[in-house]
Amino acid sequence: MGLLTPDAGLLFWMLISFGIVFFVLAKFGFPIIVKMVEERKEYIQNSLKSAEEANNKLATIKSEGEKILAEARNEQMLLLKEGADMREKLIKEAKQQAEIEAGKVMENARLVILKEKEEAVRDIRKQVAELSIEIAEKVLRKNLENKSAQLELIDKLLDEATVN
């Protein structure tokens, strides 16, 4: 068997064809493929960088949101406390005002009662004075001859006065 057997010739031409295809691919195909792989790699890296930036922004926004929420809760608690303090203050002021008004009413009632009492005492004195004058008038009109008749008349007039 010779060196150039039909199988070896075929193998030789296959090697040459492979070499030509490899050369053409190495010269024209591989640079394009490498360039596409590099572009794809760069695109993926940019996407990862953008995703990382988006995650950082999201974390920042979330942190700011939590901070704002905490501030809102603090402000809400402060407003509730101020509202409770205001309510207590208003209740206290209303109680004080009610006590002042009750004191005024009690003082007015006391003055009215005192005035009515004084009027009643004056009225009673007036009635006693009138009765005394009537008694004295009746005693003077009657002929007072003896003491027993005088005492009897006085007792009778006193009994009439107490009945009236």
Coordinates of C-alpha atoms in Angstrom, one line a residue:
M1 CA 0.0 0.0 0.0
G2 CA 1.3 3.1 -1.0
L3 CA 1.4 6.3 0.7
L4 CA -1.2 7.8 -1.5
T5 CA -3.9 5.4 -1.2
P6 CA -7.4 6.4 -2.2
D7 CA -8.3 6.7 1.5
A8 CA -5.2 8.8 2.2
G9 CA -5.9 11.1 -0.7
L10 CA -9.3 11.7 0.5
L11 CA -7.9 12.3 4.0
F12 CA -5.3 14.7 2.5
W13 CA -8.0 16.7 0.6
M14 CA -10.2 16.8 3.8
L15 CA -7.2 18.2 5.7
I16 CA -6.7 20.8 3.1
S17 CA -10.4 21.7 3.0
F18 CA -10.4 21.8 6.8
G19 CA -7.4 24.1 6.8
I20 CA -9.0 26.4 4.3
V21 CA -12.3 26.5 6.2
F22 CA -10.3 27.0 9.5
F23 CA -8.3 29.8 7.9
V24 CA -11.4 31.5 6.5
L25 CA -13.2 31.1 9.8
A26 CA -10.1 32.4 11.7
K27 CA -9.7 35.3 9.4
F28 CA -13.4 36.4 9.0
G29 CA -15.7 34.3 11.3
F30 CA -14.0 34.2 14.6
P31 CA -13.4 37.9 15.0
I32 CA -17.2 38.5 14.3
I33 CA -18.1 35.7 16.8
V34 CA -15.6 37.0 19.4
K35 CA -16.9 40.6 18.8
M36 CA -20.5 39.4 19.3
V37 CA -19.6 37.4 22.4
E38 CA -17.8 40.6 23.8
E39 CA -20.8 42.7 23.0
R40 CA -23.1 40.2 24.6
K41 CA -20.7 40.1 27.6
E42 CA -20.7 43.9 27.8
Y43 CA -24.5 44.0 27.5
I44 CA -24.8 41.5 30.3
Q45 CA -22.4 43.5 32.5
N46 CA -24.3 46.7 31.8
S47 CA -27.5 44.9 32.6
L48 CA -26.1 43.6 35.9
K49 CA -24.7 47.1 36.7
S50 CA -28.1 48.6 36.0
A51 CA -29.8 45.9 38.0
E52 CA -27.4 46.6 40.9
E53 CA -28.1 50.3 40.7
A54 CA -31.8 49.7 40.6
N55 CA -31.5 47.5 43.7
N56 CA -29.5 50.2 45.4
K57 CA -32.1 52.8 44.5
L58 CA -34.8 50.5 45.6
A59 CA -33.0 49.9 48.9
T60 CA -32.6 53.7 49.3
I61 CA -36.2 54.3 48.5
K62 CA -37.3 51.6 50.9
S63 CA -35.1 53.0 53.6
E64 CA -36.5 56.5 53.0
G65 CA -40.0 55.1 53.0
E66 CA -39.4 53.4 56.3
K67 CA -37.9 56.7 57.6
I68 CA -40.9 58.7 56.4
L69 CA -43.3 56.1 57.9
A70 CA -41.4 56.3 61.2
E71 CA -41.6 60.1 61.1
A72 CA -45.3 59.9 60.3
R73 CA -45.9 57.5 63.2
N74 CA -44.0 59.8 65.5
E75 CA -45.9 62.8 64.3
Q76 CA -49.2 60.8 64.7
M77 CA -48.2 60.0 68.3
L78 CA -47.3 63.6 69.0
L79 CA -50.6 64.8 67.5
L80 CA -52.5 62.2 69.6
K81 CA -50.6 63.3 72.7
E82 CA -51.3 67.0 72.0
G83 CA -55.0 66.1 71.4
A84 CA -55.2 64.3 74.7
D85 CA -53.4 67.2 76.5
M86 CA -55.8 69.7 74.9
R87 CA -58.8 67.5 75.9
E88 CA -57.5 67.4 79.5
K89 CA -56.9 71.1 79.5
L90 CA -60.4 71.8 78.1
I91 CA -62.0 69.5 80.7
K92 CA -60.0 71.2 83.5
E93 CA -61.0 74.6 82.3
A94 CA -64.7 73.5 82.0
K95 CA -64.6 72.1 85.5
Q96 CA -63.1 75.4 86.9
Q97 CA -65.7 77.4 85.0
A98 CA -68.5 75.2 86.3
E99 CA -67.2 75.6 89.9
I100 CA -67.1 79.4 89.4
E101 CA -70.6 79.4 88.0
A102 CA -71.8 77.0 90.8
G103 CA -70.2 79.4 93.4
K104 CA -72.0 82.3 91.8
V105 CA -75.3 80.5 91.8
M106 CA -74.8 79.4 95.4
E107 CA -73.9 83.0 96.5
N108 CA -77.0 84.4 94.6
A109 CA -79.2 81.8 96.3
R110 CA -77.7 82.6 99.7
L111 CA -78.3 86.3 99.1
V112 CA -81.9 85.6 98.0
I113 CA -82.6 83.4 101.1
L114 CA -81.0 86.0 103.4
K115 CA -83.1 88.8 101.8
E116 CA -86.3 86.7 102.1
K117 CA -85.4 85.9 105.7
E118 CA -85.0 89.6 106.5
E119 CA -88.3 90.4 104.8
A120 CA -90.0 87.6 106.8
V121 CA -88.5 88.9 110.1
R122 CA -89.6 92.5 109.2
D123 CA -93.1 91.2 108.4
I124 CA -93.3 89.3 111.6
R125 CA -92.1 92.3 113.6
K126 CA -94.7 94.4 111.8
Q127 CA -97.4 91.9 112.6
V128 CA -96.3 91.7 116.3
A129 CA -96.3 95.5 116.5
E130 CA -99.8 95.7 114.9
L131 CA -101.1 93.1 117.4
S132 CA -99.4 94.9 120.3
I133 CA -101.1 98.1 119.2
E134 CA -104.4 96.4 118.8
I135 CA -104.1 94.8 122.2
A136 CA -103.1 98.1 123.8
E137 CA -106.0 99.8 122.1
K138 CA -108.5 97.3 123.3
V139 CA -107.1 97.4 126.8
L140 CA -107.3 101.1 126.9
R141 CA -110.9 101.1 125.6
K142 CA -112.1 98.7 128.1
N143 CA -112.8 100.0 131.4
L144 CA -110.2 98.5 133.6
E145 CA -111.7 98.3 137.0
N146 CA -110.1 95.4 138.6
K147 CA -107.0 93.4 138.1
S148 CA -108.5 90.1 137.5
A149 CA -110.6 91.5 134.7
Q150 CA -107.4 93.0 133.2
L151 CA -105.5 89.7 133.4
E152 CA -108.5 87.8 132.0
L153 CA -108.7 90.3 129.1
I154 CA -104.9 90.0 128.4
D155 CA -105.1 86.2 128.4
K156 CA -108.1 86.3 126.1
L157 CA -106.3 88.7 123.6
L158 CA -103.2 86.5 123.7
D159 CA -105.2 83.4 122.9
E160 CA -106.8 85.2 120.0
A161 CA -103.4 86.4 118.7
T162 CA -102.0 82.8 118.8
V163 CA -105.0 81.4 117.0
N164 CA -104.6 84.0 114.3

